[in-house]
Coordinates of C-alpha atoms in Angstrom, one line a residue:
Chain X
X252 CA 29.7 -36.1 -13.4
X253 CA 31.5 -38.0 -10.7
X254 CA 29.2 -38.7 -7.7
X255 CA 30.1 -38.3 -4.0
X256 CA 32.7 -35.6 -4.7
X257 CA 33.1 -32.3 -3.0
X258 CA 34.0 -29.0 -4.7
X259 CA 34.8 -25.5 -3.7
X260 CA 33.5 -22.9 -6.3
X261 CA 35.1 -19.5 -6.4
X262 CA 33.0 -17.0 -8.2
X263 CA 34.9 -14.0 -9.8
X264 CA 33.3 -10.9 -11.3
X265 CA 36.2 -9.7 -13.5
X266 CA 38.3 -11.4 -16.1
X267 CA 41.6 -9.7 -15.1
X268 CA 41.1 -10.4 -11.4
X269 CA 40.4 -14.0 -12.5
X270 CA 43.6 -14.4 -14.6
X271 CA 45.8 -12.9 -11.9
X272 CA 43.9 -14.9 -9.3
X273 CA 44.4 -18.2 -11.1
X274 CA 48.1 -17.5 -11.3
X275 CA 48.4 -16.7 -7.6
X276 CA 46.1 -19.4 -6.3
X277 CA 48.1 -22.0 -8.1
X278 CA 51.2 -20.5 -6.6
X279 CA 49.7 -21.0 -3.2
X280 CA 49.5 -24.7 -3.9
X281 CA 45.8 -25.1 -4.7
X282 CA 45.0 -27.4 -7.5
X283 CA 42.3 -25.9 -9.8
X284 CA 40.1 -28.5 -11.5
X285 CA 38.7 -26.1 -14.1
X286 CA 37.5 -22.6 -14.7
X287 CA 34.2 -21.8 -16.5
X288 CA 33.8 -18.5 -18.2
X289 CA 31.2 -16.8 -20.4
X290 CA 33.7 -15.9 -23.1
X291 CA 37.3 -16.8 -24.0
X292 CA 39.5 -15.0 -21.6
X293 CA 43.0 -14.3 -23.0
X294 CA 45.8 -15.6 -20.9
X295 CA 43.6 -17.9 -18.8
X296 CA 44.8 -21.1 -20.5
X297 CA 48.4 -20.1 -19.9
X298 CA 47.7 -19.2 -16.3
X299 CA 46.1 -22.6 -15.8
X300 CA 49.1 -24.2 -17.3
X301 CA 47.3 -25.6 -20.4
X302 CA 49.4 -26.3 -23.4
X303 CA 48.3 -24.8 -26.7
X304 CA 45.8 -27.0 -28.5
X305 CA 47.0 -29.4 -31.1
X306 CA 43.9 -28.9 -33.2
X307 CA 45.8 -26.8 -35.8
X308 CA 48.0 -29.8 -36.4
X309 CA 44.9 -31.9 -36.9
X310 CA 43.6 -29.3 -39.4
X311 CA 46.9 -29.5 -41.3
X312 CA 46.8 -33.3 -41.5
X313 CA 43.2 -33.4 -42.6
X314 CA 44.0 -30.7 -45.1
X315 CA 46.8 -32.7 -46.6
X316 CA 44.5 -35.7 -46.8
X317 CA 42.1 -33.5 -48.8
X318 CA 44.8 -32.3 -51.1
X319 CA 45.9 -35.8 -51.9
X320 CA 42.4 -37.2 -52.3
X321 CA 41.4 -34.3 -54.6
X322 CA 44.4 -34.6 -56.8
X323 CA 44.3 -38.4 -56.9
X324 CA 40.6 -38.2 -57.9
X325 CA 41.2 -35.8 -60.8
X326 CA 44.4 -37.4 -62.0
X327 CA 42.9 -40.9 -61.8
X328 CA 39.7 -39.9 -63.6
X329 CA 41.1 -37.7 -66.3
X330 CA 44.6 -39.2 -66.7
X331 CA 43.9 -42.9 -66.4
X332 CA 40.3 -43.9 -66.3
X333 CA 39.0 -41.9 -69.3
X334 CA 41.6 -39.7 -70.9
X335 CA 39.9 -37.0 -73.0
X336 CA 41.6 -35.1 -75.8
X337 CA 40.4 -31.5 -75.3
X338 CA 41.9 -29.3 -78.0
X339 CA 45.1 -31.3 -77.9
X340 CA 45.8 -30.3 -74.3
X341 CA 47.5 -32.6 -71.8
X342 CA 45.4 -35.3 -70.2
X343 CA 46.6 -34.2 -66.8
X344 CA 46.7 -30.3 -66.8
X345 CA 47.8 -29.6 -63.3
X346 CA 47.0 -25.9 -63.3
X347 CA 43.4 -26.7 -64.1
X348 CA 43.3 -29.0 -61.0
X349 CA 44.4 -26.3 -58.6
X350 CA 41.0 -24.8 -57.8
X351 CA 39.4 -28.1 -56.9
X352 CA 42.5 -29.3 -55.0
X353 CA 42.3 -26.1 -53.0
X354 CA 38.6 -26.5 -52.2
X355 CA 39.2 -30.2 -51.2
X356 CA 42.0 -29.1 -48.9
X357 CA 39.9 -26.4 -47.2
X358 CA 36.8 -28.7 -46.9
X359 CA 38.7 -31.6 -45.3
X360 CA 40.7 -29.4 -43.0
X361 CA 37.7 -27.5 -41.6
X362 CA 35.3 -30.4 -41.3
X363 CA 38.1 -32.7 -39.9
X364 CA 39.2 -30.1 -37.4
X365 CA 35.8 -29.1 -36.2
X366 CA 34.8 -32.8 -36.0
X367 CA 37.9 -33.5 -33.9
X368 CA 37.1 -30.5 -31.7
X369 CA 33.5 -31.7 -31.1
X370 CA 34.7 -35.2 -30.4
X371 CA 37.5 -34.4 -27.9
X372 CA 35.2 -31.9 -26.1
X373 CA 32.3 -34.4 -26.0
X374 CA 30.0 -31.9 -27.7
X375 CA 27.0 -33.0 -29.8
X376 CA 23.2 -32.5 -30.0
X377 CA 22.6 -35.6 -27.9
X378 CA 24.4 -33.9 -25.0
X379 CA 21.5 -31.5 -24.3
X380 CA 21.6 -31.5 -20.5
X381 CA 25.2 -30.9 -19.5
X382 CA 26.2 -30.6 -15.9
X383 CA 26.9 -27.0 -14.9
X384 CA 28.6 -26.2 -11.6
X385 CA 27.1 -22.7 -11.7
X386 CA 24.8 -21.6 -14.5
X387 CA 25.8 -18.0 -14.1
X388 CA 29.1 -18.9 -15.8
X389 CA 27.3 -18.6 -19.1
X390 CA 26.1 -15.2 -18.2
X391 CA 28.6 -12.9 -16.5
X392 CA 30.4 -14.8 -13.8
X393 CA 33.8 -16.6 -13.9
X394 CA 33.6 -19.8 -11.9
X395 CA 36.7 -21.6 -10.6
X396 CA 36.2 -25.2 -9.5
X397 CA 38.5 -26.7 -6.9
X398 CA 38.2 -30.5 -6.3
X399 CA 38.5 -31.0 -2.5
X400 CA 39.6 -34.6 -2.8
X401 CA 42.5 -33.7 -5.0
X402 CA 43.8 -31.0 -2.6
X403 CA 45.5 -31.5 0.8
X404 CA 44.0 -28.4 2.2
X405 CA 40.6 -28.3 3.8
X406 CA 37.5 -26.4 2.7
X407 CA 38.0 -23.3 4.8
X408 CA 41.7 -22.9 3.9
X409 CA 40.9 -23.1 0.2
X410 CA 37.9 -20.7 0.7
X411 CA 40.3 -18.2 2.3
X412 CA 42.8 -18.4 -0.4
X413 CA 40.2 -17.9 -3.1
X414 CA 38.7 -15.0 -1.3
X415 CA 42.1 -13.3 -0.7
X416 CA 42.8 -13.5 -4.5
X417 CA 39.6 -11.8 -5.5
X418 CA 36.7 -14.3 -5.5
X419 CA 33.6 -12.3 -4.8
X420 CA 31.8 -15.4 -3.4
X421 CA 32.9 -18.9 -2.5
X422 CA 30.4 -21.8 -2.5
X423 CA 30.6 -25.4 -1.6
X424 CA 29.1 -28.0 -3.8
X425 CA 28.9 -31.8 -3.2
X426 CA 27.6 -34.1 -5.9
X427 CA 25.2 -36.8 -4.8
Chain Y
X54 CA 31.1 -0.2 -16.2
X55 CA 33.2 0.3 -19.3
X56 CA 36.6 1.8 -19.6
X57 CA 36.7 4.3 -22.4
X58 CA 39.9 4.9 -24.3
X59 CA 40.9 8.4 -25.1
X60 CA 42.0 7.3 -28.6
X61 CA 39.2 5.2 -29.9
X62 CA 35.5 5.5 -29.3
X63 CA 33.9 2.5 -27.5
X64 CA 32.6 -0.3 -29.7
X65 CA 29.6 -0.9 -27.5
X66 CA 27.9 2.2 -26.1
X67 CA 25.4 2.8 -23.3
X68 CA 27.7 1.6 -20.5
X69 CA 26.7 -2.0 -20.9
X70 CA 27.9 -4.6 -18.4
X71 CA 28.5 -8.3 -19.4
X72 CA 25.1 -9.2 -17.8
X73 CA 23.4 -6.5 -19.9
X74 CA 24.7 -8.1 -23.1
X75 CA 23.1 -11.4 -22.1
X76 CA 19.8 -9.8 -21.2
X77 CA 19.6 -7.5 -24.3
X78 CA 20.4 -10.2 -26.8
X79 CA 18.4 -13.0 -25.2
X80 CA 15.3 -10.7 -24.7
X81 CA 14.3 -10.9 -28.4
X82 CA 14.9 -14.7 -28.5
X83 CA 12.8 -15.3 -25.5
X84 CA 10.0 -12.7 -26.0
X85 CA 6.9 -13.1 -28.3
X86 CA 7.5 -12.0 -31.9
X87 CA 6.7 -8.3 -32.4
X88 CA 4.0 -7.1 -34.8
X89 CA 6.6 -5.8 -37.2
X90 CA 8.2 -9.2 -37.3
X91 CA 4.9 -11.0 -37.9
X92 CA 4.0 -8.7 -40.7
X93 CA 7.4 -9.0 -42.4
X94 CA 7.4 -12.7 -42.0
X95 CA 4.0 -13.0 -43.5
X96 CA 5.1 -10.9 -46.5
X97 CA 8.2 -13.0 -47.0
X98 CA 6.3 -16.2 -46.9
X99 CA 3.8 -14.9 -49.4
X100 CA 6.7 -13.9 -51.6
X101 CA 8.2 -17.3 -51.1
X102 CA 4.9 -19.0 -51.9
X103 CA 4.4 -17.1 -55.2
X104 CA 8.1 -17.6 -56.1
X105 CA 7.8 -21.4 -55.4
X106 CA 4.8 -21.6 -57.8
X107 CA 6.9 -19.8 -60.5
X108 CA 9.9 -22.0 -59.8
X109 CA 7.7 -25.2 -59.9
X110 CA 6.3 -24.1 -63.2
X111 CA 9.8 -23.5 -64.5
X112 CA 10.8 -27.0 -63.6
X113 CA 7.6 -28.5 -64.8
X114 CA 7.3 -26.7 -68.2
X115 CA 11.0 -26.1 -68.8
X116 CA 13.2 -23.1 -69.4
X117 CA 11.0 -22.0 -72.4
X118 CA 9.0 -20.1 -69.8
X119 CA 12.0 -17.7 -69.4
X120 CA 12.7 -14.9 -71.8
X121 CA 15.8 -16.6 -73.1
X122 CA 16.3 -17.0 -76.9
X123 CA 19.0 -18.6 -79.1
X124 CA 21.2 -15.5 -78.8
X125 CA 20.8 -14.8 -75.1
X126 CA 21.2 -18.2 -73.3
X127 CA 22.0 -16.7 -69.9
X128 CA 20.2 -13.7 -68.5
X129 CA 18.4 -13.2 -65.2
X130 CA 19.2 -16.7 -63.9
X131 CA 23.0 -16.2 -63.9
X132 CA 22.6 -12.5 -63.1
X133 CA 20.7 -13.4 -60.0
X134 CA 23.1 -16.2 -59.2
X135 CA 26.2 -14.0 -59.3
X136 CA 24.4 -11.2 -57.5
X137 CA 23.5 -13.5 -54.6
X138 CA 26.9 -15.2 -54.4
X139 CA 28.4 -11.7 -54.3
X140 CA 26.2 -10.7 -51.4
X141 CA 27.2 -13.9 -49.7
X142 CA 30.8 -12.7 -49.5
X143 CA 30.5 -10.2 -46.7
X144 CA 29.7 -12.6 -43.9
X145 CA 32.8 -14.7 -44.1
X146 CA 34.9 -11.8 -45.0
X147 CA 33.8 -9.9 -41.8
X148 CA 34.3 -12.9 -39.6
X149 CA 37.4 -14.4 -41.1
X150 CA 39.5 -11.5 -42.6
X151 CA 38.6 -9.0 -39.9
X152 CA 39.4 -11.7 -37.3
X153 CA 42.8 -12.2 -38.8
X154 CA 43.3 -8.4 -38.8
X155 CA 42.1 -8.3 -35.1
X156 CA 39.4 -5.8 -36.0
X157 CA 37.2 -5.9 -32.9
X158 CA 34.3 -4.0 -34.4
X159 CA 33.4 -7.2 -36.3
X160 CA 32.0 -8.8 -33.1
X161 CA 28.7 -6.9 -33.2
X162 CA 27.9 -7.7 -36.8
X163 CA 29.7 -11.0 -37.7
X164 CA 26.8 -13.3 -36.6
X165 CA 24.1 -11.6 -38.7
X166 CA 26.6 -11.2 -41.6
X167 CA 27.5 -14.9 -41.6
X168 CA 23.8 -15.8 -41.4
X169 CA 23.2 -13.5 -44.4
X170 CA 26.1 -15.2 -46.2
X171 CA 24.6 -18.7 -45.8
X172 CA 21.1 -17.6 -46.9
X173 CA 22.5 -15.7 -49.9
X174 CA 24.5 -18.7 -51.0
X175 CA 21.3 -20.9 -50.7
X176 CA 19.5 -18.3 -52.9
X177 CA 22.3 -18.4 -55.4
X178 CA 22.2 -22.2 -55.5
X179 CA 18.5 -22.1 -56.3
X180 CA 19.3 -20.4 -59.6
X181 CA 22.0 -22.9 -60.4
X182 CA 19.5 -25.7 -60.0
X183 CA 16.8 -23.8 -61.9
X184 CA 19.0 -22.9 -64.8
X185 CA 19.9 -26.5 -65.4
X186 CA 16.3 -26.9 -66.7
X187 CA 16.2 -30.5 -65.4
X188 CA 17.2 -30.0 -61.8
X189 CA 16.7 -33.6 -60.9
X190 CA 19.8 -34.3 -62.9
X191 CA 21.9 -31.8 -60.9
X192 CA 24.0 -34.7 -59.6
X193 CA 25.4 -35.0 -63.1
X194 CA 27.7 -32.1 -62.1
X195 CA 29.4 -34.3 -59.5
X196 CA 32.1 -36.8 -60.4
X197 CA 30.0 -39.9 -59.7
X198 CA 30.4 -43.3 -61.3
X199 CA 27.8 -43.6 -64.1
X200 CA 26.6 -46.0 -66.8
X201 CA 28.2 -44.0 -69.6
X202 CA 31.6 -45.4 -69.1
X203 CA 32.1 -44.0 -66.4
X204 CA 32.3 -40.7 -68.2
X205 CA 33.6 -38.2 -65.6
X206 CA 32.9 -34.5 -65.4
X207 CA 35.5 -32.3 -67.2
X208 CA 37.8 -31.0 -64.5
X209 CA 39.1 -28.4 -66.9
X210 CA 35.8 -26.6 -66.8
X211 CA 35.3 -23.6 -64.4
X212 CA 31.6 -24.7 -64.1
X213 CA 32.8 -27.8 -62.4
X214 CA 35.2 -25.8 -60.2
X215 CA 32.2 -23.7 -59.3
X216 CA 30.3 -26.8 -58.1
X217 CA 33.1 -27.6 -55.7
X218 CA 33.8 -23.9 -54.7
X219 CA 30.2 -23.0 -53.9
X220 CA 29.5 -26.2 -52.0
X221 CA 32.7 -26.0 -50.0
X222 CA 32.0 -22.3 -49.3
X223 CA 28.5 -23.1 -48.1
X224 CA 29.7 -26.0 -45.9
X225 CA 32.6 -24.1 -44.3
X226 CA 30.6 -21.0 -43.7
X227 CA 27.9 -23.0 -42.1
X228 CA 30.4 -24.8 -39.8
X229 CA 32.1 -21.5 -38.9
X230 CA 28.8 -19.9 -38.1
X231 CA 27.6 -22.8 -36.1
X232 CA 30.8 -23.1 -34.0
X233 CA 30.3 -19.5 -33.1
X234 CA 26.7 -20.1 -32.1
X235 CA 27.4 -23.0 -29.7
X236 CA 28.4 -20.9 -26.7
X237 CA 25.5 -18.5 -27.2
X238 CA 23.0 -21.3 -27.4
X239 CA 24.4 -22.5 -24.0
X240 CA 23.7 -19.0 -22.6
X241 CA 20.1 -19.2 -23.8
X242 CA 19.8 -22.8 -22.6
X243 CA 20.7 -21.8 -19.0
X244 CA 18.0 -19.2 -19.0
X245 CA 15.3 -21.3 -20.6
X246 CA 12.8 -23.8 -19.2
X247 CA 10.7 -26.7 -20.4
X248 CA 10.8 -27.6 -24.1
X249 CA 12.9 -24.6 -25.0
X250 CA 15.6 -25.8 -22.7
X251 CA 15.6 -29.1 -24.4
X252 CA 15.8 -27.6 -27.9
X253 CA 18.4 -25.0 -27.1
X254 CA 20.3 -27.7 -25.0
X255 CA 20.5 -29.8 -28.2
X256 CA 21.5 -26.8 -30.3
X257 CA 24.2 -25.9 -27.7
X258 CA 25.8 -29.3 -28.1
X259 CA 26.2 -29.4 -24.3
X260 CA 28.7 -26.5 -24.2
X261 CA 29.7 -25.6 -20.6
X262 CA 32.4 -23.0 -21.3
X263 CA 35.4 -24.5 -19.5
X264 CA 38.7 -22.9 -20.0
X265 CA 40.0 -26.0 -21.8
X266 CA 37.1 -25.9 -24.3
X267 CA 37.5 -22.1 -24.8
X268 CA 41.2 -22.6 -25.5
X269 CA 40.4 -25.2 -28.2
X270 CA 37.5 -23.0 -29.5
X271 CA 39.9 -20.1 -30.0
X272 CA 42.4 -22.3 -31.7
X273 CA 39.9 -23.6 -34.2
X274 CA 38.3 -20.2 -34.8
X275 CA 41.7 -18.8 -35.8
X276 CA 42.4 -21.8 -38.2
X277 CA 38.9 -21.6 -39.6
X278 CA 39.5 -17.9 -40.3
X279 CA 42.8 -18.7 -41.9
X280 CA 41.1 -21.3 -44.1
X281 CA 38.1 -19.2 -44.9
X282 CA 40.0 -16.1 -46.0
X283 CA 41.5 -17.7 -49.2
X284 CA 38.2 -19.6 -49.6
X285 CA 36.2 -16.3 -49.9
X286 CA 38.6 -15.0 -52.5
X287 CA 38.6 -18.3 -54.4
X288 CA 34.8 -18.5 -54.7
X289 CA 34.2 -15.3 -56.6
X290 CA 37.5 -15.8 -58.5
X291 CA 36.1 -19.1 -59.8
X292 CA 32.7 -17.6 -60.5
X293 CA 34.4 -14.9 -62.6
X294 CA 36.3 -17.7 -64.5
X295 CA 32.9 -19.0 -65.6
X296 CA 33.0 -16.0 -67.9
X297 CA 36.7 -15.2 -68.3
X298 CA 37.6 -18.6 -69.7
X299 CA 35.1 -18.2 -72.5
X300 CA 35.8 -16.5 -75.9
X301 CA 32.9 -14.0 -75.7
X302 CA 34.0 -10.4 -76.2
X303 CA 33.3 -8.6 -72.9
X304 CA 33.8 -11.8 -70.9
X305 CA 37.3 -12.8 -72.0
X306 CA 39.3 -10.6 -69.7
X307 CA 42.0 -11.4 -67.1
X308 CA 40.8 -8.5 -64.9
X309 CA 37.7 -10.5 -63.9
X310 CA 38.9 -12.3 -60.7
X311 CA 40.0 -9.3 -58.7
X312 CA 37.2 -7.2 -60.2
X313 CA 34.5 -9.7 -59.2
X314 CA 36.0 -10.2 -55.7
X315 CA 36.0 -6.5 -55.0
X316 CA 32.4 -6.2 -56.4
X317 CA 31.3 -9.1 -54.2
X318 CA 32.7 -7.5 -51.0
X319 CA 31.1 -4.2 -52.1
X320 CA 27.6 -5.7 -52.6
X321 CA 28.0 -7.9 -49.5
X322 CA 28.8 -5.0 -47.2
X323 CA 25.9 -3.0 -48.7
X324 CA 23.5 -5.9 -47.9
X325 CA 24.9 -6.2 -44.4
X326 CA 24.2 -2.5 -43.9
X327 CA 20.7 -2.7 -45.3
X328 CA 19.9 -5.6 -42.9
X329 CA 21.7 -4.3 -39.9
X330 CA 20.2 -0.8 -40.1
X331 CA 16.7 -2.4 -39.9
X332 CA 17.7 -5.1 -37.4
X333 CA 19.3 -2.7 -34.9
X334 CA 16.1 -0.6 -34.8
X335 CA 13.6 -3.5 -34.7
X336 CA 15.5 -5.3 -31.9
X337 CA 16.7 -2.1 -30.2
X338 CA 20.4 -2.9 -30.7
X339 CA 21.6 0.6 -31.3
X340 CA 24.2 0.3 -28.4
X341 CA 25.8 -2.7 -30.1
X342 CA 25.7 -1.7 -33.8
X343 CA 26.8 1.9 -33.4
X344 CA 27.5 4.7 -35.7
X345 CA 31.1 3.6 -35.6
X346 CA 30.2 0.2 -37.1
X347 CA 28.2 1.9 -39.8
X348 CA 31.0 4.3 -40.6
X349 CA 33.6 1.4 -40.7
X350 CA 31.4 -0.5 -43.2
X351 CA 30.9 2.7 -45.3
X352 CA 34.6 3.1 -45.5
X353 CA 34.9 -0.5 -46.9
X354 CA 32.1 0.4 -49.4
X355 CA 33.9 3.4 -50.7
X356 CA 37.1 1.5 -51.0
X357 CA 35.6 -1.5 -52.8
X358 CA 33.3 0.8 -54.9
X359 CA 36.4 2.7 -56.1
X360 CA 38.2 -0.6 -57.0
X361 CA 35.1 -1.6 -59.0
X362 CA 35.1 1.8 -60.7
X363 CA 38.7 1.4 -61.7
X364 CA 38.0 -2.0 -63.0
X365 CA 35.2 -0.7 -65.2
X366 CA 37.5 2.0 -66.6
X367 CA 40.4 -0.4 -67.1
X368 CA 38.1 -2.8 -69.0
X369 CA 37.2 0.1 -71.4
X370 CA 40.8 1.2 -71.8
X371 CA 42.0 -2.4 -72.6
X372 CA 39.1 -2.9 -75.0
X373 CA 40.4 0.1 -77.0
X374 CA 44.1 -0.5 -76.4
X375 CA 43.9 -4.2 -77.5
X376 CA 42.8 -3.0 -80.9
X377 CA 40.5 -6.1 -81.1
X378 CA 37.4 -4.8 -83.1
X379 CA 35.0 -7.3 -81.5
X380 CA 36.1 -6.4 -78.0
X381 CA 35.9 -2.7 -78.7
X382 CA 32.4 -3.1 -80.2
X383 CA 31.2 -5.0 -77.1
X384 CA 32.2 -2.1 -74.9
X385 CA 30.9 0.7 -77.1
X386 CA 27.7 -1.3 -77.4
X387 CA 27.5 -1.5 -73.6
X388 CA 27.7 2.2 -73.2
X389 CA 25.7 3.4 -76.1
X390 CA 23.8 0.4 -77.5
X391 CA 20.2 -0.6 -76.7
X392 CA 21.2 -1.5 -73.1
X393 CA 22.8 1.9 -72.4
X394 CA 20.4 2.5 -69.5
X395 CA 21.5 -0.6 -67.7
X396 CA 25.2 0.4 -68.2
X397 CA 24.6 4.0 -66.9
X398 CA 22.5 2.7 -64.0
X399 CA 25.4 0.5 -63.0
X400 CA 27.9 3.4 -63.4
X401 CA 25.8 5.8 -61.3
X402 CA 24.9 3.3 -58.5
X403 CA 28.3 1.7 -58.2
X404 CA 30.9 4.3 -59.1
X405 CA 29.4 7.7 -58.6
X406 CA 27.0 7.6 -55.7
X407 CA 29.3 5.6 -53.2
X408 CA 31.9 8.4 -53.6
X409 CA 29.6 10.4 -51.3
X410 CA 31.1 8.3 -48.5
X411 CA 34.3 10.3 -48.7
X412 CA 32.4 12.9 -46.6
X413 CA 32.4 12.0 -42.9
X414 CA 28.9 13.5 -42.3
X415 CA 27.5 11.2 -45.0
X416 CA 29.2 8.1 -43.6
X417 CA 27.7 8.9 -40.3
X418 CA 24.2 9.6 -41.6
X419 CA 22.0 6.6 -41.1
X420 CA 19.3 7.6 -43.6
X421 CA 21.7 8.3 -46.4
X422 CA 23.6 5.1 -45.6
X423 CA 20.4 3.1 -45.8
X424 CA 19.4 4.6 -49.2
X425 CA 22.9 4.2 -50.6
X426 CA 23.2 0.6 -49.4
X427 CA 20.1 -0.2 -51.5
X428 CA 21.4 1.8 -54.4
X429 CA 24.7 -0.2 -54.4
X430 CA 22.8 -3.5 -54.5
X431 CA 20.7 -2.2 -57.4
X432 CA 23.9 -1.2 -59.1
X433 CA 25.5 -4.5 -58.5
X434 CA 22.6 -6.3 -60.0
X435 CA 22.9 -4.1 -63.1
X436 CA 26.6 -4.8 -63.2
X437 CA 26.0 -8.5 -63.6
X438 CA 23.1 -7.9 -66.1
X439 CA 25.4 -5.7 -68.1
X440 CA 28.2 -8.2 -68.2
X441 CA 26.0 -11.2 -69.0
X442 CA 23.1 -9.9 -71.2
X443 CA 24.8 -7.1 -73.1
X444 CA 27.8 -9.2 -73.9
X445 CA 25.6 -11.9 -75.4
X446 CA 22.8 -10.0 -77.1
X447 CA 24.8 -8.9 -80.1
X448 CA 27.1 -11.7 -81.2
X449 CA 29.3 -12.1 -84.2
X450 CA 26.3 -12.5 -86.7
X451 CA 24.1 -9.3 -86.9
X452 CA 21.3 -11.5 -88.2
X453 CA 21.0 -13.2 -84.8
X454 CA 21.1 -10.0 -82.7
X455 CA 18.3 -10.0 -80.1
X456 CA 17.0 -8.4 -77.0
X457 CA 16.1 -10.0 -73.7
X458 CA 12.7 -9.4 -72.3
X459 CA 12.0 -11.0 -68.9
X460 CA 8.8 -13.0 -68.4
X461 CA 6.6 -13.4 -65.4
X462 CA 8.6 -16.5 -64.5
X463 CA 11.9 -14.7 -64.6
X464 CA 10.5 -12.2 -62.2
X465 CA 8.8 -14.9 -60.1
X466 CA 12.0 -16.9 -59.7
X467 CA 13.8 -13.8 -58.5
X468 CA 10.9 -13.2 -56.0
X469 CA 11.4 -16.8 -54.9
X470 CA 15.0 -16.0 -53.8
X471 CA 13.9 -12.8 -52.0
X472 CA 11.2 -14.8 -50.2
X473 CA 13.6 -17.5 -49.2
X474 CA 16.2 -15.1 -48.1
X475 CA 14.0 -12.9 -45.9
X476 CA 12.0 -15.9 -44.5
X477 CA 15.3 -17.5 -43.4
X478 CA 16.8 -14.2 -42.1
X479 CA 13.6 -13.4 -40.1
X480 CA 13.5 -16.9 -38.6
X481 CA 17.2 -16.5 -37.7
X482 CA 16.7 -13.0 -36.2
X483 CA 13.9 -14.2 -34.0
X484 CA 15.1 -17.6 -32.8
X485 CA 18.9 -17.3 -32.8
X486 CA 21.1 -14.7 -31.0
X487 CA 21.6 -12.0 -33.7
X488 CA 24.7 -10.7 -32.0
X489 CA 27.6 -12.9 -30.9
X490 CA 27.2 -12.5 -27.1
X491 CA 30.4 -14.3 -26.2
X492 CA 32.6 -12.2 -28.5
X493 CA 30.9 -8.9 -27.5
X494 CA 31.4 -9.8 -23.8
X495 CA 35.1 -10.3 -24.5
X496 CA 35.5 -6.7 -25.7
X497 CA 33.6 -5.1 -22.8
X498 CA 36.3 -4.4 -20.3
X499 CA 34.8 -4.5 -16.9
X500 CA 37.9 -3.8 -15.0
X501 CA 39.3 -0.5 -14.2
X502 CA 42.7 0.5 -15.5
X503 CA 44.3 0.1 -12.1
X504 CA 43.9 -3.6 -12.0
X505 CA 46.1 -4.0 -15.0
X506 CA 49.1 -2.5 -13.2
X507 CA 48.7 -4.6 -10.0
X508 CA 51.1 -7.3 -11.3

């Protein structure tokens, strides 16, 4: 985490107060760095102005890769490398290739998408001591983080705005 | 404080707050194992140990130790395989299909059901390896370059499709399950100290729960659910094609794919019920897995049980209607031949007894549900035995008709799978959060109705 930075933490107790709060606090001109929640809160990403994730597109592209690789493998092996006469049936019976093509699509799409997700979020078993602004945000609190250096207002002004929009407590945190 | 809807009963009872969810679920992960757990774990490990001995002997001596003969080449091995794969269908169905249908009651049971899926598929895989006879050559089922040409595997064969289907299913289920576990491991990490904090920290992949990450998490959960739904259906479809594409009377039927899928969901939900009814008592989770959850699962059991019943009757009708003498004989022999008792056990356990769930009082009775869930799994085992062994035991040549008698190694290998399943499930139940905390928290509405109308 960046050192020497100062943050105001607004702690909320309720997800609906939080979502409305985020909306209004942004309207009041406060730039919110990030919000940490114990569970996915619906509408929070929209309130924060986040665009929908592109991960489904990644999944589609990985899936198409799987489709092509699966089909190419089977057509190459059975059609070209070693064609086998099985009861006089075609060397490349496409209907018979559907199950494995489907499985390859699903396998590539899910592994590729989840791998991309872990990579862009920086998640992995080596990351075993992540920095938490407030550990209670994995339990029952919703923690809004405002970066003081990125905002024109001072600490007390931001604190007042956060409180007026439903924060149950406001803390100050500076990283050293 | 929860808001209760006048229309629907609450999914989590006991007026739990979000913080209570964390405390209740983490308590059993953090505490010392209970006496019940230690006793069950010891029994499972003993079962696994004896089973491992039998499995080792099977591998060392060969399949001659099983009761197979030249007429019956598949019996308990494939019966057990199909039985376990079927059980392994409920987890992904609950988490994927019910997620797509926005069924919120899935949140309390999806974690344990997915764990059960993964362990059941591992048990199924052990029979696939064992029935090869020379399991060290299992890689021959993969399309790897080899010194015979390369002579590739035959992609026309459903057995090869099965290799791909089962391994993809295991991988994707494992990934789906683990992605769901990450936020809960983070919750445990923040409560833990010392070495436990390091372990759960690594397991949590450094999850911090930022809104950006949750937004991506939601996106991938939905896509994984969308991918897993046809995957679940494809796996048992392909398993059924192992039989349906053969020319054995009793196997060669086009009804097999939907019939097997319904049977798989049926047995999977029964196993989820058996496990959850025990788990909720042992870990005191009655407020999370409520009578409403049990009733919902019982409704799915009566639905899929009836589909299976219709499939049995349709098979019979078609066997007669087709006018094929061998097909007709296979079915008459099932019902009245030397294996009549297996057939009628199957009919009683799968078709007749689950019909009791039409009665609301029965659906909401925990003791009856528990007994019936075990009865369903016995019935589903017999279904696979009936399909496999009775179709094979009287073939086209009456001089080669035979009976199958299991040996101690058939039984031992089956015990191995039980030992493996319960050892893994007990380890999971003790050291992993058995209930998806993040998802349960998201359905506990802590605000009052007034807040909704403020804006």
